[in-house]
Amino acid sequence: MTTSERLIESTRELLWERGYVGTSPKAILERAGAGQGSMYHHFKGKPDLALAAIRRTAEELRAGAAGVLHGPGTPYERIEAYLTREREVLRGCPIGRLTMDPDVVASEELREPVDETLDWLREQLAGIVEEGKEQGQFGPELDGEAIAATVVATVQGGYVLARASGSPADFDAGVRGLLGLLAPRSAV
Amino acid sequence: MTTSERLIESTRELLWERGYVGTSPKAILERAGAGQGSMYHHFKGKPDLALAAIRRTAEELRAGAAGVLHGPGTPYERIEAYLTREREVLRGCPIGRLTMDPDVVASEELREPVDETLDWLREQLAGIVEEGKEQGQFGPELDGEAIAATVVATVQGGYVLARASGSPADFDAGVRGLLGLLAPRSAV
DNA sequence: GTCTATACACTGATAGAC
DNA sequence: GTCTATCAGTGTATAGAC
């Protein structure tokens, strides 16, 4: 792996663990096994390196979610697969958590990939809900975009519950509640 | 207001705006108009002051939520009132956001009031759902504790969506989706 | 109780040698 | 490309004067 790659990967890990404000260039360099000079040669500074790291994490998240959302199964099953997907719950969402970082939200550039990712996720889910409505699996009264927002919010909020208690089961409880509400009548 | 009070209030504001990692004693002192000595006279240090601030914020949150949850109305209406309650959405949840702070989660003491508050909230909501089931407003298949987790998660995740896009409407979309799913059949 | 002075490691960045 | 040296400012805490 090149030094530049190692810097990006180390930054991704630290952003996930400690957020942007809690991550120092020094910590990144130690983890990457590089000196100050390397970082400032490849990147303009901390924000520039963080941007590269966030963009890569966003891409990875989208790719992973797309695999589940556009996989096999009925609309309900695909939403269920997304919600019950294996996650490192106690680590939180590597993208969603950045919204609680004051310096990320304050920077148009750093916030952009975060916004784009969550937006993309909601679009995919909204499409699946509409598909389910056409197939009669979901009632016509459901608002695809609103349900999509609820699904994403339940996941993001599930991380909050789990990290507060230290127990992944609290994430699962939120998901279980939502799936119960979404379940096609015939399946209840 | 006493100096000690000003320190706690300043800390509460900064923890909400910038989180624990992003808040320095220096910033607290400047906002409170106090010197170093005052802070270390009244508190053992940053964690001790933060604990006092978090506890107070937690109490306030509980009191506010209790007013809505145990107010007038049917179980559904009270959950609706909680979900659509006026919030400073873009500021995020002053308690929930702390779960994304590595130093808060790493400290048993600092995490405790956060955990306790979200737990209390879920208990109240679970009780209301059970009440609604007894009254026939909610179907008997609903799991009160799971629905409660979903409700709290939707709120916490709604903050994430809104802060990502910079638009409170995204919080509202998640809430609207959940309310649509929760609505008693007769009300649809 | 409150203040200033002091301490020392860390933050984020630049300069320049190799 | 990568390293070390250096820097002004900040983070967190202690000491001691008033």
GROMACS .gro file of C-alpha atoms in nm, chain A residues 58-135:
model
   78
   58ALA     CA    1  -1.923   0.702   0.143
   59GLU     CA    2  -1.853   0.507  -0.173
   60GLU     CA    3  -1.804   0.188   0.023
   61LEU     CA    4  -2.124   0.239   0.217
   62ARG     CA    5  -2.321   0.295  -0.102
   63ALA     CA    6  -2.174  -0.012  -0.267
   64GLY     CA    7  -2.254  -0.229   0.032
   65ALA     CA    8  -2.608  -0.100   0.067
   66ALA     CA    9  -2.674  -0.133  -0.307
   67GLY     CA   10  -2.583  -0.500  -0.288
   68VAL     CA   11  -2.859  -0.564  -0.036
   69LEU     CA   12  -3.119  -0.319  -0.164
   70HIS     CA   13  -3.098  -0.434  -0.523
   71GLY     CA   14  -3.052  -0.799  -0.440
   72PRO     CA   15  -3.315  -1.072  -0.468
   73GLY     CA   16  -3.647  -1.071  -0.286
   74THR     CA   17  -3.969  -0.877  -0.263
   75PRO     CA   18  -3.960  -0.507  -0.172
   76TYR     CA   19  -4.037  -0.590   0.192
   77GLU     CA   20  -3.769  -0.855   0.200
   78ARG     CA   21  -3.509  -0.620   0.059
   79ILE     CA   22  -3.591  -0.353   0.316
   80GLU     CA   23  -3.578  -0.622   0.582
   81ALA     CA   24  -3.243  -0.739   0.450
   82TYR     CA   25  -3.112  -0.384   0.467
   83LEU     CA   26  -3.236  -0.332   0.822
   84THR     CA   27  -3.112  -0.663   0.958
   85ARG     CA   28  -2.786  -0.653   0.770
   86GLU     CA   29  -2.481  -0.739   0.974
   87ARG     CA   30  -2.338  -0.425   1.127
   88GLU     CA   31  -2.072  -0.331   1.378
   89VAL     CA   32  -2.346  -0.158   1.569
   90LEU     CA   33  -2.142  -0.029   1.861
   91ARG     CA   34  -1.901   0.148   1.629
   92GLY     CA   35  -2.184   0.357   1.491
   93CYS     CA   36  -2.235   0.463   1.131
   94PRO     CA   37  -1.910   0.588   0.976
   95ILE     CA   38  -2.106   0.840   0.769
   96GLY     CA   39  -2.400   0.931   0.990
   97ARG     CA   40  -2.185   1.003   1.292
   98LEU     CA   41  -2.011   1.282   1.105
   99THR     CA   42  -2.330   1.488   1.122
  100MET     CA   43  -2.262   1.535   1.493
  101ASP     CA   44  -1.920   1.676   1.419
  102PRO     CA   45  -1.938   2.055   1.435
  103ASP     CA   46  -1.647   2.111   1.198
  104VAL     CA   47  -1.790   1.871   0.940
  105VAL     CA   48  -2.133   2.031   0.940
  106ALA     CA   49  -1.974   2.376   0.926
  107SER     CA   50  -1.782   2.286   0.610
  108GLU     CA   51  -1.980   2.272   0.290
  109GLU     CA   52  -1.715   2.048   0.137
  110LEU     CA   53  -1.698   1.792   0.417
  111ARG     CA   54  -2.074   1.777   0.466
  112GLU     CA   55  -2.146   1.725   0.098
  113PRO     CA   56  -2.050   1.354   0.069
  114VAL     CA   57  -2.237   1.281   0.392
  115ASP     CA   58  -2.550   1.449   0.267
  116GLU     CA   59  -2.522   1.288  -0.075
  117THR     CA   60  -2.488   0.940   0.072
  118LEU     CA   61  -2.788   0.961   0.302
  119ASP     CA   62  -2.987   1.119   0.022
  120TRP     CA   63  -2.895   0.842  -0.218
  121LEU     CA   64  -2.995   0.584   0.042
  122ARG     CA   65  -3.335   0.743   0.086
  123GLU     CA   66  -3.393   0.754  -0.289
  124GLN     CA   67  -3.320   0.383  -0.323
  125LEU     CA   68  -3.552   0.297  -0.035
  126ALA     CA   69  -3.828   0.526  -0.164
  127GLY     CA   70  -3.813   0.349  -0.500
  128ILE     CA   71  -3.842   0.011  -0.332
  129VAL     CA   72  -4.145   0.124  -0.133
  130GLU     CA   73  -4.312   0.252  -0.451
  131GLU     CA   74  -4.236  -0.080  -0.614
  132GLY     CA   75  -4.400  -0.256  -0.321
  133LYS     CA   76  -4.706  -0.039  -0.356
  134GLU     CA   77  -4.741  -0.126  -0.725
  135GLN     CA   78  -4.716  -0.493  -0.639
   0.00000   0.00000   0.00000
